[in-house]
């Protein structure tokens, strides 16, 4: 649930899967999932207020450099509902797409972020609001050691 006192300013300008220009210009939710504690590989799924998905897998190559694979696509299902003073997003991500065989008795690192662009709709902007389930305390949401841990019993 995203409280939004200015629903008339809610922005979604990207309507094509993996389309460019969503980050910093559209109202979005970002989901980061790092399924293996000892690996640096992780996934990012960004969804704007129109329900458009941009996703990528980040992997460490043989030279030790982080590379993004924007051709990777999760079989994500998204529903967005807009109200008078909020918008609600429901997301279903198949575990197999993330290399997670079963949740029972597992844990993984994750983060959930909201990007609420400023009125000029560009990045970077001092008026852009960034919020996170597990704050990174730096301008990058890709700060793996600041992700929270989700535990399934």
PDB file of C-alpha atoms in Angstrom:
ATOM      1  CA  UNK A   1       0.000   0.000   0.000  1.00  0.00           C
ATOM      2  CA  UNK A   2       1.441   3.344  -1.073  1.00  0.00           C
ATOM      3  CA  UNK A   3      -0.075   6.373   0.599  1.00  0.00           C
ATOM      4  CA  UNK A   4      -0.264   9.163  -1.948  1.00  0.00           C
ATOM      5  CA  UNK A   5      -1.768  12.552  -1.039  1.00  0.00           C
ATOM      6  CA  UNK A   6      -1.342  13.768  -4.645  1.00  0.00           C
ATOM      7  CA  UNK A   7      -2.923  11.001  -6.745  1.00  0.00           C
ATOM      8  CA  UNK A   8      -3.352  13.448  -9.650  1.00  0.00           C
ATOM      9  CA  UNK A   9       0.472  13.661  -9.838  1.00  0.00           C
ATOM     10  CA  UNK A  10       1.002   9.878  -9.910  1.00  0.00           C
ATOM     11  CA  UNK A  11       3.262   9.209 -12.903  1.00  0.00           C
ATOM     12  CA  UNK A  12       3.669   6.199 -15.159  1.00  0.00           C
ATOM     13  CA  UNK A  13       5.215   6.980 -18.543  1.00  0.00           C
ATOM     14  CA  UNK A  14       6.650   3.549 -19.407  1.00  0.00           C
ATOM     15  CA  UNK A  15       4.209   0.900 -20.623  1.00  0.00           C
ATOM     16  CA  UNK A  16       6.512  -1.618 -22.342  1.00  0.00           C
ATOM     17  CA  UNK A  17       8.148  -4.511 -20.461  1.00  0.00           C
ATOM     18  CA  UNK A  18      11.775  -3.606 -19.658  1.00  0.00           C
ATOM     19  CA  UNK A  19      11.225  -0.179 -21.214  1.00  0.00           C
ATOM     20  CA  UNK A  20      13.813   2.507 -20.572  1.00  0.00           C
ATOM     21  CA  UNK A  21      13.238   5.627 -18.557  1.00  0.00           C
ATOM     22  CA  UNK A  22      11.165   4.286 -15.668  1.00  0.00           C
ATOM     23  CA  UNK A  23      13.633   4.880 -12.821  1.00  0.00           C
ATOM     24  CA  UNK A  24      13.426   8.335 -11.340  1.00  0.00           C
ATOM     25  CA  UNK A  25      10.597   9.466 -13.616  1.00  0.00           C
ATOM     26  CA  UNK A  26       7.778   7.041 -12.737  1.00  0.00           C
ATOM     27  CA  UNK A  27       6.282   6.237  -9.354  1.00  0.00           C
ATOM     28  CA  UNK A  28       7.724   2.778  -8.739  1.00  0.00           C
ATOM     29  CA  UNK A  29       8.199  -0.034  -6.292  1.00  0.00           C
ATOM     30  CA  UNK A  30      11.484  -1.945  -6.440  1.00  0.00           C
ATOM     31  CA  UNK A  31      11.900  -5.488  -5.149  1.00  0.00           C
ATOM     32  CA  UNK A  32      15.422  -6.785  -4.568  1.00  0.00           C
ATOM     33  CA  UNK A  33      15.929 -10.467  -3.771  1.00  0.00           C
ATOM     34  CA  UNK A  34      19.264 -12.116  -2.977  1.00  0.00           C
ATOM     35  CA  UNK A  35      18.389 -15.801  -2.542  1.00  0.00           C
ATOM     36  CA  UNK A  36      21.822 -17.161  -1.577  1.00  0.00           C
ATOM     37  CA  UNK A  37      23.696 -15.693   1.365  1.00  0.00           C
ATOM     38  CA  UNK A  38      27.178 -16.669   0.127  1.00  0.00           C
ATOM     39  CA  UNK A  39      26.570 -15.457  -3.429  1.00  0.00           C
ATOM     40  CA  UNK A  40      26.649 -11.847  -4.598  1.00  0.00           C
ATOM     41  CA  UNK A  41      24.063 -12.588  -7.295  1.00  0.00           C
ATOM     42  CA  UNK A  42      20.655 -10.967  -6.865  1.00  0.00           C
ATOM     43  CA  UNK A  43      17.493  -9.923  -8.700  1.00  0.00           C
ATOM     44  CA  UNK A  44      15.752  -6.584  -9.145  1.00  0.00           C
ATOM     45  CA  UNK A  45      12.117  -6.221 -10.139  1.00  0.00           C
ATOM     46  CA  UNK A  46      10.845  -2.675 -10.612  1.00  0.00           C
ATOM     47  CA  UNK A  47       7.159  -1.987 -11.248  1.00  0.00           C
ATOM     48  CA  UNK A  48       5.559   1.373 -11.946  1.00  0.00           C
ATOM     49  CA  UNK A  49       2.108   2.567 -10.940  1.00  0.00           C
ATOM     50  CA  UNK A  50       0.671   1.329 -14.266  1.00  0.00           C
ATOM     51  CA  UNK A  51       1.898  -2.210 -13.514  1.00  0.00           C
ATOM     52  CA  UNK A  52       4.738  -2.145 -16.066  1.00  0.00           C
ATOM     53  CA  UNK A  53       7.645  -4.434 -15.123  1.00  0.00           C
ATOM     54  CA  UNK A  54      11.383  -3.874 -15.553  1.00  0.00           C
ATOM     55  CA  UNK A  55      13.558  -6.675 -14.204  1.00  0.00           C
ATOM     56  CA  UNK A  56      17.158  -7.818 -14.212  1.00  0.00           C
ATOM     57  CA  UNK A  57      19.477 -10.394 -12.722  1.00  0.00           C
ATOM     58  CA  UNK A  58      22.839  -9.230 -11.389  1.00  0.00           C
ATOM     59  CA  UNK A  59      25.703 -11.714 -11.462  1.00  0.00           C
ATOM     60  CA  UNK A  60      29.428 -11.609 -10.748  1.00  0.00           C
ATOM     61  CA  UNK A  61      31.403 -12.494 -13.871  1.00  0.00           C
ATOM     62  CA  UNK A  62      34.669 -14.466 -14.051  1.00  0.00           C
ATOM     63  CA  UNK A  63      36.661 -11.254 -13.576  1.00  0.00           C
ATOM     64  CA  UNK A  64      34.761 -10.483 -10.358  1.00  0.00           C
ATOM     65  CA  UNK A  65      32.742  -7.615 -11.831  1.00  0.00           C
ATOM     66  CA  UNK A  66      29.008  -7.234 -11.288  1.00  0.00           C
ATOM     67  CA  UNK A  67      27.062  -7.487 -14.547  1.00  0.00           C
ATOM     68  CA  UNK A  68      23.373  -6.887 -15.113  1.00  0.00           C
ATOM     69  CA  UNK A  69      21.395  -9.268 -17.304  1.00  0.00           C
ATOM     70  CA  UNK A  70      18.394  -7.215 -18.413  1.00  0.00           C
ATOM     71  CA  UNK A  71      17.310 -10.005 -20.766  1.00  0.00           C
ATOM     72  CA  UNK A  72      16.338 -12.099 -17.726  1.00  0.00           C
ATOM     73  CA  UNK A  73      12.599 -11.959 -17.119  1.00  0.00           C
ATOM     74  CA  UNK A  74      10.655 -13.269 -14.169  1.00  0.00           C
ATOM     75  CA  UNK A  75       7.140 -14.557 -14.779  1.00  0.00           C
ATOM     76  CA  UNK A  76       5.785 -11.774 -12.604  1.00  0.00           C
ATOM     77  CA  UNK A  77       2.058 -11.186 -12.163  1.00  0.00           C
ATOM     78  CA  UNK A  78       1.089  -7.660 -11.103  1.00  0.00           C
ATOM     79  CA  UNK A  79      -2.172  -6.018 -10.074  1.00  0.00           C
ATOM     80  CA  UNK A  80      -2.413  -2.305  -9.347  1.00  0.00           C
ATOM     81  CA  UNK A  81      -5.435  -0.609  -7.817  1.00  0.00           C
ATOM     82  CA  UNK A  82      -5.718   3.150  -7.408  1.00  0.00           C
ATOM     83  CA  UNK A  83      -7.784   4.761  -4.678  1.00  0.00           C
ATOM     84  CA  UNK A  84      -8.560   8.280  -3.558  1.00  0.00           C
ATOM     85  CA  UNK A  85      -5.346   8.730  -1.560  1.00  0.00           C
ATOM     86  CA  UNK A  86      -3.305   5.586  -2.183  1.00  0.00           C
ATOM     87  CA  UNK A  87      -2.292   3.018  -4.752  1.00  0.00           C
ATOM     88  CA  UNK A  88      -1.976  -0.659  -3.993  1.00  0.00           C
ATOM     89  CA  UNK A  89       0.310  -3.126  -5.734  1.00  0.00           C
ATOM     90  CA  UNK A  90       0.071  -6.910  -5.513  1.00  0.00           C
ATOM     91  CA  UNK A  91       2.983  -8.885  -6.976  1.00  0.00           C
ATOM     92  CA  UNK A  92       3.362 -12.621  -7.509  1.00  0.00           C
ATOM     93  CA  UNK A  93       6.889 -13.884  -8.298  1.00  0.00           C
ATOM     94  CA  UNK A  94       7.451 -17.612  -8.958  1.00  0.00           C
ATOM     95  CA  UNK A  95      10.133 -18.921  -6.605  1.00  0.00           C
ATOM     96  CA  UNK A  96      11.659 -21.065  -9.345  1.00  0.00           C
ATOM     97  CA  UNK A  97      12.475 -17.896 -11.325  1.00  0.00           C
ATOM     98  CA  UNK A  98      14.694 -16.845  -8.408  1.00  0.00           C
ATOM     99  CA  UNK A  99      16.346 -20.232  -7.905  1.00  0.00           C
ATOM    100  CA  UNK A 100      14.427 -20.846  -4.676  1.00  0.00           C
ATOM    101  CA  UNK A 101      13.105 -24.419  -4.591  1.00  0.00           C
ATOM    102  CA  UNK A 102      11.098 -24.152  -1.377  1.00  0.00           C
ATOM    103  CA  UNK A 103      10.452 -21.525   1.294  1.00  0.00           C
ATOM    104  CA  UNK A 104      10.023 -23.759   4.331  1.00  0.00           C
ATOM    105  CA  UNK A 105      13.051 -23.468   6.599  1.00  0.00           C
ATOM    106  CA  UNK A 106      14.849 -20.980   4.339  1.00  0.00           C
ATOM    107  CA  UNK A 107      15.869 -17.360   4.554  1.00  0.00           C
ATOM    108  CA  UNK A 108      17.129 -14.853   2.059  1.00  0.00           C
ATOM    109  CA  UNK A 109      18.112 -11.208   1.856  1.00  0.00           C
ATOM    110  CA  UNK A 110      15.715  -8.728   0.283  1.00  0.00           C
ATOM    111  CA  UNK A 111      14.699  -5.112   0.125  1.00  0.00           C
ATOM    112  CA  UNK A 112      11.576  -3.270  -0.945  1.00  0.00           C
ATOM    113  CA  UNK A 113      11.855   0.334  -2.093  1.00  0.00           C
ATOM    114  CA  UNK A 114       9.516   3.059  -3.230  1.00  0.00           C
ATOM    115  CA  UNK A 115      10.563   5.822  -5.595  1.00  0.00           C
ATOM    116  CA  UNK A 116       8.305   8.875  -5.579  1.00  0.00           C
ATOM    117  CA  UNK A 117       9.719  11.323  -8.145  1.00  0.00           C
ATOM    118  CA  UNK A 118       9.763  15.042  -7.572  1.00  0.00           C
ATOM    119  CA  UNK A 119       7.713  17.382  -9.748  1.00  0.00           C
ATOM    120  CA  UNK A 120      10.467  17.724 -12.371  1.00  0.00           C
ATOM    121  CA  UNK A 121      10.381  13.931 -13.017  1.00  0.00           C
ATOM    122  CA  UNK A 122      14.076  13.382 -13.554  1.00  0.00           C
ATOM    123  CA  UNK A 123      16.924  11.661 -11.781  1.00  0.00           C
ATOM    124  CA  UNK A 124      18.805  12.790  -9.829  1.00  0.00           C
ATOM    125  CA  UNK A 125      16.527  15.257  -8.121  1.00  0.00           C
ATOM    126  CA  UNK A 126      16.639  16.617  -4.593  1.00  0.00           C
ATOM    127  CA  UNK A 127      12.847  16.381  -4.465  1.00  0.00           C
ATOM    128  CA  UNK A 128      12.652  12.666  -5.287  1.00  0.00           C
ATOM    129  CA  UNK A 129      11.513  10.671  -2.263  1.00  0.00           C
ATOM    130  CA  UNK A 130      13.156   7.303  -1.693  1.00  0.00           C
ATOM    131  CA  UNK A 131      11.955   4.940   1.004  1.00  0.00           C
ATOM    132  CA  UNK A 132      12.988   1.395   1.860  1.00  0.00           C
ATOM    133  CA  UNK A 133      11.991  -1.492   4.094  1.00  0.00           C
ATOM    134  CA  UNK A 134      15.666  -1.787   5.050  1.00  0.00           C
ATOM    135  CA  UNK A 135      17.326   1.619   4.540  1.00  0.00           C
ATOM    136  CA  UNK A 136      20.686   1.559   2.764  1.00  0.00           C
ATOM    137  CA  UNK A 137      21.827   4.966   4.101  1.00  0.00           C
ATOM    138  CA  UNK A 138      23.500   5.692   0.748  1.00  0.00           C
ATOM    139  CA  UNK A 139      22.047   6.881  -2.574  1.00  0.00           C
ATOM    140  CA  UNK A 140      22.150   3.351  -4.078  1.00  0.00           C
ATOM    141  CA  UNK A 141      19.436   0.745  -3.552  1.00  0.00           C
ATOM    142  CA  UNK A 142      21.962  -1.900  -4.677  1.00  0.00           C
ATOM    143  CA  UNK A 143      23.683  -2.024  -1.276  1.00  0.00           C
ATOM    144  CA  UNK A 144      23.483  -5.763  -0.592  1.00  0.00           C
ATOM    145  CA  UNK A 145      24.859  -5.721   2.928  1.00  0.00           C
ATOM    146  CA  UNK A 146      21.996  -3.418   3.950  1.00  0.00           C
ATOM    147  CA  UNK A 147      19.241  -5.739   2.681  1.00  0.00           C
ATOM    148  CA  UNK A 148      16.977  -7.160   5.375  1.00  0.00           C
ATOM    149  CA  UNK A 149      16.584 -10.882   6.016  1.00  0.00           C
ATOM    150  CA  UNK A 150      13.304 -12.726   5.473  1.00  0.00           C
ATOM    151  CA  UNK A 151      13.005 -15.982   7.438  1.00  0.00           C
ATOM    152  CA  UNK A 152      10.483 -18.703   6.560  1.00  0.00           C
ATOM    153  CA  UNK A 153       9.690 -21.299   9.230  1.00  0.00           C
TER     154      UNK A 153
END
